[in-house]
Coordinates of C-alpha atoms and ligand atoms in Angstrom, one line a residue:
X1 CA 35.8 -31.0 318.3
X2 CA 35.5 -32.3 314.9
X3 CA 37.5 -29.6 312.5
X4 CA 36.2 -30.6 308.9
X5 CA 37.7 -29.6 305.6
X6 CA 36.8 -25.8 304.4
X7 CA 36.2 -26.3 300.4
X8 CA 34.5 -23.4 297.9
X9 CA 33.4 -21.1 300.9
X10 CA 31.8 -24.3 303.5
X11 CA 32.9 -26.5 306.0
X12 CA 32.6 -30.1 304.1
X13 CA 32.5 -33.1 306.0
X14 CA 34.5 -36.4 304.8
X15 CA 35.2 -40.3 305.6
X16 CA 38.0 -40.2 307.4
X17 CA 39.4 -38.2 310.8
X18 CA 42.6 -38.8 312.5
X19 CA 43.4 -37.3 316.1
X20 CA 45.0 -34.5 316.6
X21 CA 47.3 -34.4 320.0
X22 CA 48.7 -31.3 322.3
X23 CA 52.6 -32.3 321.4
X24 CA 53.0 -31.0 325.4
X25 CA 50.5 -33.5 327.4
X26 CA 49.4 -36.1 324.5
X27 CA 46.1 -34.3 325.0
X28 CA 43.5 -34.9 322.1
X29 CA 42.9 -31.2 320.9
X30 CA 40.5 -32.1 317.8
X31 CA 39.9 -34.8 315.4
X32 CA 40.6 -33.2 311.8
X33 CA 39.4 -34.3 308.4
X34 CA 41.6 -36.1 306.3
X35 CA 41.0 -35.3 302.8
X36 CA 40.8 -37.6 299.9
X37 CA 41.5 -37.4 296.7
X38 CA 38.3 -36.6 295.7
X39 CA 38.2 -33.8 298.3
X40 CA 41.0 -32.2 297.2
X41 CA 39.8 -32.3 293.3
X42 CA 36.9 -30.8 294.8
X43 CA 38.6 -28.0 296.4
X44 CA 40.6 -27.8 293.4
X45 CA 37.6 -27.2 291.2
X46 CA 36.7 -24.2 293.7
X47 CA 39.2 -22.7 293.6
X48 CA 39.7 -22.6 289.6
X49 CA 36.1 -20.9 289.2
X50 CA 36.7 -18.2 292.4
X51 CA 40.3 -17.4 290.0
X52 CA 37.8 -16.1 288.1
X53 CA 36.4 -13.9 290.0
X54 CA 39.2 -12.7 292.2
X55 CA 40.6 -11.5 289.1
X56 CA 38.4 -9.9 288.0
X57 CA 38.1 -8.0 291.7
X58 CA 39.4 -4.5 292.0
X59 CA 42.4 -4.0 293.6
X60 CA 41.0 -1.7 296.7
X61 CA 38.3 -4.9 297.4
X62 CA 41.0 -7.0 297.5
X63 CA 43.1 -4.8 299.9
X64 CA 40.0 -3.9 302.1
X65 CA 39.6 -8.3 302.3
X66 CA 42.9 -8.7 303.5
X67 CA 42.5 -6.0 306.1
X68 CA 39.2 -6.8 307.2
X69 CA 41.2 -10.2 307.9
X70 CA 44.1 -8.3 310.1
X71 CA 41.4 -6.8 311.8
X72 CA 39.4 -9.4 312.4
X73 CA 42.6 -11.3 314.1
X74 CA 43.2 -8.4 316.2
X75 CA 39.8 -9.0 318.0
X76 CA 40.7 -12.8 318.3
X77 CA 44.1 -12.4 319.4
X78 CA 44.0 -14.4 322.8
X79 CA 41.6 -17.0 320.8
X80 CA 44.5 -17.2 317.9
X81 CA 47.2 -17.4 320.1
X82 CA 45.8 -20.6 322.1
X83 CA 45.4 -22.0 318.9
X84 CA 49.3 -21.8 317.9
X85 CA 50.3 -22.3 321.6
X86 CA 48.3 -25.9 321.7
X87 CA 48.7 -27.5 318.5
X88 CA 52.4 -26.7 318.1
X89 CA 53.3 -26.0 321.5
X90 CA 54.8 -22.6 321.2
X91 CA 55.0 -20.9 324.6
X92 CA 52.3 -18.5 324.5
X93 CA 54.3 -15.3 324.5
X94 CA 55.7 -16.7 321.5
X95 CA 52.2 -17.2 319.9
X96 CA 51.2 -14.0 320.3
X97 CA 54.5 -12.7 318.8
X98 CA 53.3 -15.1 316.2
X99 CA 49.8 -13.6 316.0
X100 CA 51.5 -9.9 316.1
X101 CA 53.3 -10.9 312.7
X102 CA 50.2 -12.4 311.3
X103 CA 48.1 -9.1 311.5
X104 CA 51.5 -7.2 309.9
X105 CA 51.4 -9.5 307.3
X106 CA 48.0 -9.2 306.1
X107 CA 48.4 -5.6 306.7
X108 CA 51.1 -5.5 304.7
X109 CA 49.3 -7.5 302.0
X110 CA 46.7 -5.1 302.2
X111 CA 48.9 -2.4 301.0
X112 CA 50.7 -4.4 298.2
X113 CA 47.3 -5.4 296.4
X114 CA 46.6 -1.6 295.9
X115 CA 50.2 -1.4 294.0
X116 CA 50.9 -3.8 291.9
X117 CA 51.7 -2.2 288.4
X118 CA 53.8 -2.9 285.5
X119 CA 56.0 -0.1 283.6
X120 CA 56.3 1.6 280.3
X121 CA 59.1 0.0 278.1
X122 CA 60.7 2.8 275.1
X123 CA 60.2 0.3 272.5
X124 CA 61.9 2.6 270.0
X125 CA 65.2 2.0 271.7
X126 CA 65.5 -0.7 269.2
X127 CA 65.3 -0.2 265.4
X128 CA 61.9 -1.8 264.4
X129 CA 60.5 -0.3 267.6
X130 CA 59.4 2.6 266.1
X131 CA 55.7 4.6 266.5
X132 CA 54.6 1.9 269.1
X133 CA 53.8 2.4 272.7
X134 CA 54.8 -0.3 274.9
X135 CA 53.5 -1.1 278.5
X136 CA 53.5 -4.1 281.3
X137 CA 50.7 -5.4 283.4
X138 CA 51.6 -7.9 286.4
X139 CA 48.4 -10.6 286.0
X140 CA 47.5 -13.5 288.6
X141 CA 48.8 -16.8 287.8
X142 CA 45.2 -18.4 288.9
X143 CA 44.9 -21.5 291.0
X144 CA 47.8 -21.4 293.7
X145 CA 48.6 -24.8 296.2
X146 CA 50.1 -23.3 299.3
X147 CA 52.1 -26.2 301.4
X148 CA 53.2 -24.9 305.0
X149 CA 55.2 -26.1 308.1
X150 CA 54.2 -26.4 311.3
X151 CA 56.6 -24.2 313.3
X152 CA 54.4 -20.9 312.6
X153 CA 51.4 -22.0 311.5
X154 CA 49.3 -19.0 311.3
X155 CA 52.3 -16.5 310.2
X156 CA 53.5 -18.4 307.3
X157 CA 50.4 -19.5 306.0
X158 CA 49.9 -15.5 305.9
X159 CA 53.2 -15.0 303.9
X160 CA 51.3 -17.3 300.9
X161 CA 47.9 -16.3 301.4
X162 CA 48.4 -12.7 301.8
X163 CA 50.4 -12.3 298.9
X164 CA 48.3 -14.6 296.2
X165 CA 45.1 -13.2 297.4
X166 CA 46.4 -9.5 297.3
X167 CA 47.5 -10.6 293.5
X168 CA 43.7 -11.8 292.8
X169 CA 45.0 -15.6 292.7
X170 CA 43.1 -18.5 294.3
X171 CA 44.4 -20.9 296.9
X172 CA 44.5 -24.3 297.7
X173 CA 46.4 -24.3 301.1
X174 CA 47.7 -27.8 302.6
X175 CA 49.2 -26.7 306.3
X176 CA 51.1 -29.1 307.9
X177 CA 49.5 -32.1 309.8
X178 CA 50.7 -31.1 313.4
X179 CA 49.1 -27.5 313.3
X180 CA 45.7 -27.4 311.2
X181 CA 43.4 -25.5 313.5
X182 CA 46.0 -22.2 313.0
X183 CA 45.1 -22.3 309.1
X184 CA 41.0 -23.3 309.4
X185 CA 40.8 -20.6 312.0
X186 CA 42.1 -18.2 309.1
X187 CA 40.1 -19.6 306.4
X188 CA 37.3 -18.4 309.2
X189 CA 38.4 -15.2 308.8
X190 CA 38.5 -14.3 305.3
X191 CA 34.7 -15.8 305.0
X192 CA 33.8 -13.2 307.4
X193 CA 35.8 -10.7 305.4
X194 CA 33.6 -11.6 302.7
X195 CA 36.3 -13.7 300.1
X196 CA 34.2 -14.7 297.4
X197 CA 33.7 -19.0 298.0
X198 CA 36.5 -21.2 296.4
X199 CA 39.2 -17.9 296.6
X200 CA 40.6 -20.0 300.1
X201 CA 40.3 -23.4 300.2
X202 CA 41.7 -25.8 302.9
X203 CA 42.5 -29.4 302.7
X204 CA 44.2 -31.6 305.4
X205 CA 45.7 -35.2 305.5
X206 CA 49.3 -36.5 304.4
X207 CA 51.5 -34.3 303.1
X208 CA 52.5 -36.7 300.5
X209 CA 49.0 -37.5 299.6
X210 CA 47.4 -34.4 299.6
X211 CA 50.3 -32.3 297.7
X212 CA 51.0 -35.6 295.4
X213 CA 47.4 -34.3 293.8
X214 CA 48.0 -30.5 294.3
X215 CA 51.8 -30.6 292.5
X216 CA 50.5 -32.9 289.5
X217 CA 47.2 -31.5 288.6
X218 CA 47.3 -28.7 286.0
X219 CA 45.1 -26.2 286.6
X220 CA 47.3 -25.1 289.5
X221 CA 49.8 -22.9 288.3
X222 CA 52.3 -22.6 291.5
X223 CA 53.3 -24.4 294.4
X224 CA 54.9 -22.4 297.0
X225 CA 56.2 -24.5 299.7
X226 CA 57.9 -23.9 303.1
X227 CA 59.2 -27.2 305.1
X228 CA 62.2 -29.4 304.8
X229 CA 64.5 -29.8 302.0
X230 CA 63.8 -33.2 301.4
X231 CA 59.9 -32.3 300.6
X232 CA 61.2 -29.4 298.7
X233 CA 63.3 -31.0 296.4
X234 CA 60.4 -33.8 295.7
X235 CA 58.0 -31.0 294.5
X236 CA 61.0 -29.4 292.6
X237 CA 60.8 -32.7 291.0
X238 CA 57.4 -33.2 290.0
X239 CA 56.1 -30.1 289.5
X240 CA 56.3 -30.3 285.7
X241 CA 56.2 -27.1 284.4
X242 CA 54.5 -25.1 287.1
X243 CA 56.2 -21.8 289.2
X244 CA 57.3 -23.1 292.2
X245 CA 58.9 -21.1 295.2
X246 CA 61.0 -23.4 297.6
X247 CA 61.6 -21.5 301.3
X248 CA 63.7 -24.5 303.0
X249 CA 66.0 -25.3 305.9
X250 CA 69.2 -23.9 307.3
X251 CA 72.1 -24.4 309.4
X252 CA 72.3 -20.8 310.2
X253 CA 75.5 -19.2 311.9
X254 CA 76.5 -16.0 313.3
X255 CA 79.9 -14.4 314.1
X256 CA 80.9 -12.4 317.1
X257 CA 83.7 -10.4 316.8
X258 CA 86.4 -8.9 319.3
X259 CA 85.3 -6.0 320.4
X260 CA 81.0 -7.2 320.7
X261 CA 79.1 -6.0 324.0
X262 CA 78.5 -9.5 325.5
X263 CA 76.1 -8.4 327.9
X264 CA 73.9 -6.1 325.6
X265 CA 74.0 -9.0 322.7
X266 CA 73.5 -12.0 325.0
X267 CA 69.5 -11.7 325.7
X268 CA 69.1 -11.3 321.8
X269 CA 71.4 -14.5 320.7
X270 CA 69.9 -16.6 323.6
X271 CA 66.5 -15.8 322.3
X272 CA 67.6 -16.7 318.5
X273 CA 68.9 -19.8 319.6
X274 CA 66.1 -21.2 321.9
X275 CA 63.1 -19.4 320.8
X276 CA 60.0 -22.0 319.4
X277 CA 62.4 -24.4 320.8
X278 CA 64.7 -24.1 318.2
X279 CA 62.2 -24.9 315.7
X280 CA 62.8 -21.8 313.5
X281 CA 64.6 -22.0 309.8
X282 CA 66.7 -19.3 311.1
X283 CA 67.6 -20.4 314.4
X284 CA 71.0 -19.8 315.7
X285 CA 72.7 -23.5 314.9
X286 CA 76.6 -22.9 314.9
X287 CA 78.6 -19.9 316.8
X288 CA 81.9 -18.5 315.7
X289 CA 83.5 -16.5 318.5
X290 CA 86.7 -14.6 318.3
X291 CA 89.2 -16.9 320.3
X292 CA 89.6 -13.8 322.8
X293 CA 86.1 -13.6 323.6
X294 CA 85.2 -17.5 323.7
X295 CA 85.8 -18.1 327.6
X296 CA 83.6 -15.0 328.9
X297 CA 81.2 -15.7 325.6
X298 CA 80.1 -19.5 326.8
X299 CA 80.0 -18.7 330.5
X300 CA 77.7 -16.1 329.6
X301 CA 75.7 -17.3 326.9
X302 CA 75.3 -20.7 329.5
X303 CA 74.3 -18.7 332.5
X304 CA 71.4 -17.0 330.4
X305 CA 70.1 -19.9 328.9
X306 CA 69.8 -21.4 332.2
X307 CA 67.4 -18.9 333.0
X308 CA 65.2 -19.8 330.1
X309 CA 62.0 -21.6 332.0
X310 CA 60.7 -24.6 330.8
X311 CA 57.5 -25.7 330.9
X312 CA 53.5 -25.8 329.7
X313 CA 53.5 -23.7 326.4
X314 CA 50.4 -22.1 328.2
X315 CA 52.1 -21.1 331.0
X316 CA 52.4 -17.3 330.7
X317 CA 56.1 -17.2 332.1
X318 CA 57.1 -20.5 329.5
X319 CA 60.3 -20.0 327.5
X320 CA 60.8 -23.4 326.3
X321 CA 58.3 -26.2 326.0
X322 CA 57.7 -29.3 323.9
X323 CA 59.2 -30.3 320.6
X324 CA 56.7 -31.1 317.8
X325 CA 57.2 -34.9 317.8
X326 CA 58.9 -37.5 320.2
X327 CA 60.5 -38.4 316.8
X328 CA 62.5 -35.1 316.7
X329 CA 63.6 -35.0 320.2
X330 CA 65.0 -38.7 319.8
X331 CA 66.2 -37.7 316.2
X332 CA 68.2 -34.8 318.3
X333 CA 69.2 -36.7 321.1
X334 CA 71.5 -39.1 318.6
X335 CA 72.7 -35.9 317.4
X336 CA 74.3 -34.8 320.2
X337 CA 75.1 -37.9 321.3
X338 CA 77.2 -38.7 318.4
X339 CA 78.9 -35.6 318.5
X340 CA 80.1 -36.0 322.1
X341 CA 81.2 -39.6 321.1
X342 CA 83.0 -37.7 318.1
X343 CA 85.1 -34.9 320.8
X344 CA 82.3 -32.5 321.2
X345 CA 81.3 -31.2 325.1
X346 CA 78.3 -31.1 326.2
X347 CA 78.3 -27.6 328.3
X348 CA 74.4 -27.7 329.4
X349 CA 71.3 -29.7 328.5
X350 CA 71.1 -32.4 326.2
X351 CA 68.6 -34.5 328.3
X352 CA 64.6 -34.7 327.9
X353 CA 61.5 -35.2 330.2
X354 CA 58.9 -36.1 327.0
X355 CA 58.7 -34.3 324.7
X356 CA 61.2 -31.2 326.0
X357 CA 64.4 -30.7 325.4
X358 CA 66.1 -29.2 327.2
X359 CA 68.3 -26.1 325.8
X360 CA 71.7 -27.8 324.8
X361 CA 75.1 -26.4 324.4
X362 CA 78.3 -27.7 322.7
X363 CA 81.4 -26.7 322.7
X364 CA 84.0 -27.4 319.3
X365 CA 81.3 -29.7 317.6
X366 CA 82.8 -31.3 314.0
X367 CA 82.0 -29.6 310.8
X368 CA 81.2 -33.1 309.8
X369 CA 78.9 -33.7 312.8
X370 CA 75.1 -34.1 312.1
X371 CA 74.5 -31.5 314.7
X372 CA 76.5 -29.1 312.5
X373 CA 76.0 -29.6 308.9
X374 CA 72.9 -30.7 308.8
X375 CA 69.5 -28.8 309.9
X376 CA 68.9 -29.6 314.0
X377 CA 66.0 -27.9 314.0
X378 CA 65.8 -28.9 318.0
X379 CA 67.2 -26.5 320.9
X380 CA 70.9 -27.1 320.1
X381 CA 73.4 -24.5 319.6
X382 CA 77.1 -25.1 319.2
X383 CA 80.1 -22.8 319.6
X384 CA 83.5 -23.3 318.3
X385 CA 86.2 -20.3 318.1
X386 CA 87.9 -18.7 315.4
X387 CA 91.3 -16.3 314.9
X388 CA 90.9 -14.7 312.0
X389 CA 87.7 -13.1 310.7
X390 CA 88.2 -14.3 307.2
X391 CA 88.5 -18.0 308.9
X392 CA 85.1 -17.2 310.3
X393 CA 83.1 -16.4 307.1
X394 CA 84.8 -19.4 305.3
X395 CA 83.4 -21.5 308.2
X396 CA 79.7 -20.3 308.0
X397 CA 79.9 -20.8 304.2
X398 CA 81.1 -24.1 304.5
X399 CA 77.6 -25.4 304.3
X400 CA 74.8 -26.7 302.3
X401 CA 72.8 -24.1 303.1
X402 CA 72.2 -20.2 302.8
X403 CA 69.1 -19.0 304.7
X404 CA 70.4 -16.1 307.0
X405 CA 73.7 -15.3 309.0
X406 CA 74.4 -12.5 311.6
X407 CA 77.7 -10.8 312.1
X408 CA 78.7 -9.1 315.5
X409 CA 81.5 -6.7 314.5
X410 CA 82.5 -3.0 315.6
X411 CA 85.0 -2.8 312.7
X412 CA 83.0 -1.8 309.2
X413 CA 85.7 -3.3 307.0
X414 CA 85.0 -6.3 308.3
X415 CA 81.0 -6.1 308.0
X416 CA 81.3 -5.1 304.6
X417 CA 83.6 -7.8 303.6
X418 CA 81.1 -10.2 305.6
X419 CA 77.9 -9.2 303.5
X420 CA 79.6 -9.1 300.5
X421 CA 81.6 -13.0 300.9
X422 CA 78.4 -14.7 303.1
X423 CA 76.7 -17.1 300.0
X424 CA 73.6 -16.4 302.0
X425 CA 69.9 -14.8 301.3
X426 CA 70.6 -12.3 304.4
X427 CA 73.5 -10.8 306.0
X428 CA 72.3 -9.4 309.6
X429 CA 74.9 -7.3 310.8
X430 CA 75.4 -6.4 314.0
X431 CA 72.5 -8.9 315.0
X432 CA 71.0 -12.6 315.0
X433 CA 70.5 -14.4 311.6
X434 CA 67.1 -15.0 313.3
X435 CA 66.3 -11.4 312.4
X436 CA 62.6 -11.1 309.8
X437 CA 60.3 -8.6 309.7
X438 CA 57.8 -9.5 307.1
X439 CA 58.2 -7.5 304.5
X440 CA 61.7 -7.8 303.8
X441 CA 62.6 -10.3 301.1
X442 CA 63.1 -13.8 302.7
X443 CA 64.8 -16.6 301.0
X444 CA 67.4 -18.6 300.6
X445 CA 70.0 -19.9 298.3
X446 CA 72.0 -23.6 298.0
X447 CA 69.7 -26.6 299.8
X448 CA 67.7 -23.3 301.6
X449 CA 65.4 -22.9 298.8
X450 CA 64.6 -21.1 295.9
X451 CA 62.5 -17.5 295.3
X452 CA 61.5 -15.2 297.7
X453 CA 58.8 -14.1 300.5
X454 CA 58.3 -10.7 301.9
X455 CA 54.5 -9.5 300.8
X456 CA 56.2 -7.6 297.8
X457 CA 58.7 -9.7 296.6
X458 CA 56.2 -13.0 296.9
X459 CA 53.8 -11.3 294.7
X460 CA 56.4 -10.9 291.8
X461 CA 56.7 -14.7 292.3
X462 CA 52.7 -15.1 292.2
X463 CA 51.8 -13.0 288.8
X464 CA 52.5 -13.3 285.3
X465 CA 54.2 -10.4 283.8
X466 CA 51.9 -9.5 280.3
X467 CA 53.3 -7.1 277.3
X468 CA 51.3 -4.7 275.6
X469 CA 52.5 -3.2 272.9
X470 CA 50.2 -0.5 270.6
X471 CA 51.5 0.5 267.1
X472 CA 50.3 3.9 266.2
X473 CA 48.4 4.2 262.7
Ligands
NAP1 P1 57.9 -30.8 306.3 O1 57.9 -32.1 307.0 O2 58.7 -30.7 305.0 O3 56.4 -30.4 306.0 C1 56.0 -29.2 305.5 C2 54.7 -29.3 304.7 O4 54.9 -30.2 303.6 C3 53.6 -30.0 305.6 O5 52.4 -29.4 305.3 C4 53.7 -31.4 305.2 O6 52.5 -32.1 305.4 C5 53.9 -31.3 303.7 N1 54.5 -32.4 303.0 C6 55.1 -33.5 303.5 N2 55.5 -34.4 302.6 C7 55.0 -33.9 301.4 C8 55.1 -34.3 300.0 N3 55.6 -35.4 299.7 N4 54.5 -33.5 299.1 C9 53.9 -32.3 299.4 N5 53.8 -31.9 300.7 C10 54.4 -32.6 301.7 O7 58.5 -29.6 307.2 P2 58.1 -29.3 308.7 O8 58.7 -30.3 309.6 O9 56.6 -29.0 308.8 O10 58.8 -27.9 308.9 C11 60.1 -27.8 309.2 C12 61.0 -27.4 308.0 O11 60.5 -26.2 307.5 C13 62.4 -27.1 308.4 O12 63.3 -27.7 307.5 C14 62.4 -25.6 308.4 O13 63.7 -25.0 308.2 C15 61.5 -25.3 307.3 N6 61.1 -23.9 307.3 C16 61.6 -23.0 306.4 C17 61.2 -21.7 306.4 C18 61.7 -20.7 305.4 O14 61.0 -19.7 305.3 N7 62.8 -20.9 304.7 C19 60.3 -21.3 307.4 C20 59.8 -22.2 308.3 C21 60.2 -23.6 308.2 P3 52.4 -33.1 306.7 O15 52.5 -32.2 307.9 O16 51.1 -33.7 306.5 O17 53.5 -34.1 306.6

């Protein structure tokens, strides 16, 4: 299959086409477009006349769009989730978890872009402000570049889409390299809908290439990016003066207290720890368990991972399958190997057939260690013991970043002391830091981004608040 570029409501052919391989078997799935710079001018272009329009679109056409699009997803379900499942190798339960979220999101979206409204401000509370009457109206920005990973490629293409459209914004969406079909099967979708041409544009080829012409180029108005720090900070950088929303890596931890169920918990942290194969911003990275718990924690926590099946991501029963590059897994394997050279032990895994690898557990890992402080982003968990609780929260805080953390604890002193001192963008207590539905707010603080998602919050990020103030004759 040739999968071209989709530019001002068409799919657009153009000189070059790389392969695009099942990460899984090294199968060749599609060859996909890559865009020039041209191309993405061109979609560029498109998108700056369909701003236009789509602001100039009433707020119930918008929301009916976007649900037409939820619907629409819901018919191809099975189709959507083979997509996900053999680009980016996420087991196919997964995928349709994935797909699940996708339909909430633009559901959700559907229902935001019928209530965004400003407010009426008493100007007369100031001396001056007298005989006037004051109120706000939340406008579209206009042209928005959307950037977006690869570890859910249809959900989080949703959570900039959704929201920009529902706003009456225009899009220029880059997804990652890895998982392109997810977002041109999308872009599919809204044309049926009936999105006006240019309002969804999508281009595909290098990151750096592509985005270098979508960050510098002025008549787009916001970046909002998802992907790794390092990318992150270089569009920080060269942005200029544009908006730009930064939803980044983690480390993230949770706590489990004395006291914690171990055998109603453990299904839930072994899923937050392995799930996508640990390919998830908010996977669980580093445990803290209470030292009198630690012993029947990791025998536990072991003996239910070991049940986790590995395999082809579309195998129905498939818990675990490929990582998303040989890079990564090698990247990983250092990891782990380093931190066993530095006193760490290896309780299960760390060895790799391909591209799987297999879920890994170490026990009292090094702060310093790669595979603590800095983002694995691989199926690799570590666990290391604590004594006091405040010993705990100065642990998970002693890190660079501040997606999520979850705190097991029965005692409330402690879980209110934990959300208030956890430098973090969500305290889960009482469960996984893996925890999102979509439309909470979702962000991060330190290296884990700036700005937040959620359908509501993201569209306060995607509009320009405008005063208008009437003096009366
Ligand atoms: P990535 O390598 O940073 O890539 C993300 C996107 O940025 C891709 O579309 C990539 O294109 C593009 N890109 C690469 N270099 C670029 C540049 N110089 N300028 C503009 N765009 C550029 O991240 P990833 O490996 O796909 O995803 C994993 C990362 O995403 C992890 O750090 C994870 O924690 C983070 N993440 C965060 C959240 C959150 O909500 N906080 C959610 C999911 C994932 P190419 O694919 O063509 O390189």
């Amino acid at each position: 299959m040739k999968q071209l570029l989709w530019i001002n409501g068409e799919f657009v052919g153009t000189e070059k086409y790389l392969p695009l391989n099942n990460p899984f078997n090294g199968e060749k799935i599609a060859e996909v477009a890559v865009a020039s710079d041209d191309d993405v001018l061109r979609a560029i272009n498109a998108a700056e006349s369909a701003a236009k329009t789509m602001a100039n679109m009433e707020a119930y056409k918008r929301a009916e769009i976007l649900q037409k699009v939820a619907d629409l997803i819901q018919e191809d379900r099975e189709e959507c989730a083979r997509i996900i499942a053999e680009e980016s190798s996420k087991p196919l339960k997964a995928a349709r978890a994935e797909v699940d979220r996708t339909i909430m999101t633009y559901s959700f979206a559907a229902q935001e872009a019928r209530r965004i409204h400003g407010e009426t401000i008493p100007l007369d509370a100031a001396p001056g402000g007298e005989g006037r009457v004051a109120y706000t109206v939340k406008e579209p920005l206009g042209v928005i570049a959307a950037i977006t990973p690869f570890n859910f490629p249809m959900n989080l293409v949703a959570h900039k889409v959704g929201p920009a459209l529902a706003a009456g914004n225009s899009v220029v969406l880059k997804p990652a390299s890895q998982t392109p079909l997810s977002a041109y099967k999308i872009a599919s979708c809204f044309h049926r809908a009936g999105l006006p041409a240019g309002a969804l544009n999508v281009v595909t080829g290098s990151g750096k290439s592509v985005g270098d012409v979508l960050i510098k180029d002025d008549r787009v108005k916001k970046v909002t990016f998802t992907g790794s720090p390092a990318v992150g900070k270089y569009i920080r950088e060269n942005a200029g003066l544009k908006k730009v929303t930064l939803e980044l890596g983690s480390n993230s931890a949770l706590i489990v207290d004395e006291g914690t169920d171990l055998v109603k918990v453990m299904p839930r942290i072994v899923t937050g720890s392995f799930s996508n194969q640990g390919q998830v911003c908010i996977s669980i990275q580093r445990i803290f368990i209470h030292e009198s718990i630690a012993e029947e924690f990791t025998a536990l926590f072991i003996e239910e991972s070991k049940k986790l099946k590995v395999g082809n991501p579309l195998d129905e029963d498939t818990d675990i399958s490929a990582m998303i590059s040989f890079n990564d897994v090698t990247r990983a394997k250092s990891w782990i190997q380093a931190a066993i050279e530095n006193g760490a032990e290896l309780a299960l895994g760390g060895d790799s057939d391909q591209q799987v690898l297999n879920p890994t557990i170490l026990l009292n890992a090094k702060e310093t260690d790669k595979i603590s402080c800095e983002e694995v982003f691989a199926p690799v968990v570590h666990i290391n013991t604590f004594n006091e609780f405040d010993e705990a929260i100065a642990k998970v805080n002693d890190s660079q970043f501040g997606l999520q953390a979850g705190v097991y604890t029965k005692d409330l002193n402690k879980a209110f002391k934990a959300s208030k001192a956890l430098h973090v963008g969500g305290v889960m207590i009482n469960d996984i830091p893996t925890f999102r539905v979509d439309h909470m707010p979702y962000g991060g603080v330190k290296m884990s981004g700036t700005g937040r998602e959620g359908i509501k919050y993201a569209i306060e990020e995607m509009t320009e608040l405008k005063l208008v103030s009437f003096k009366l004759d």
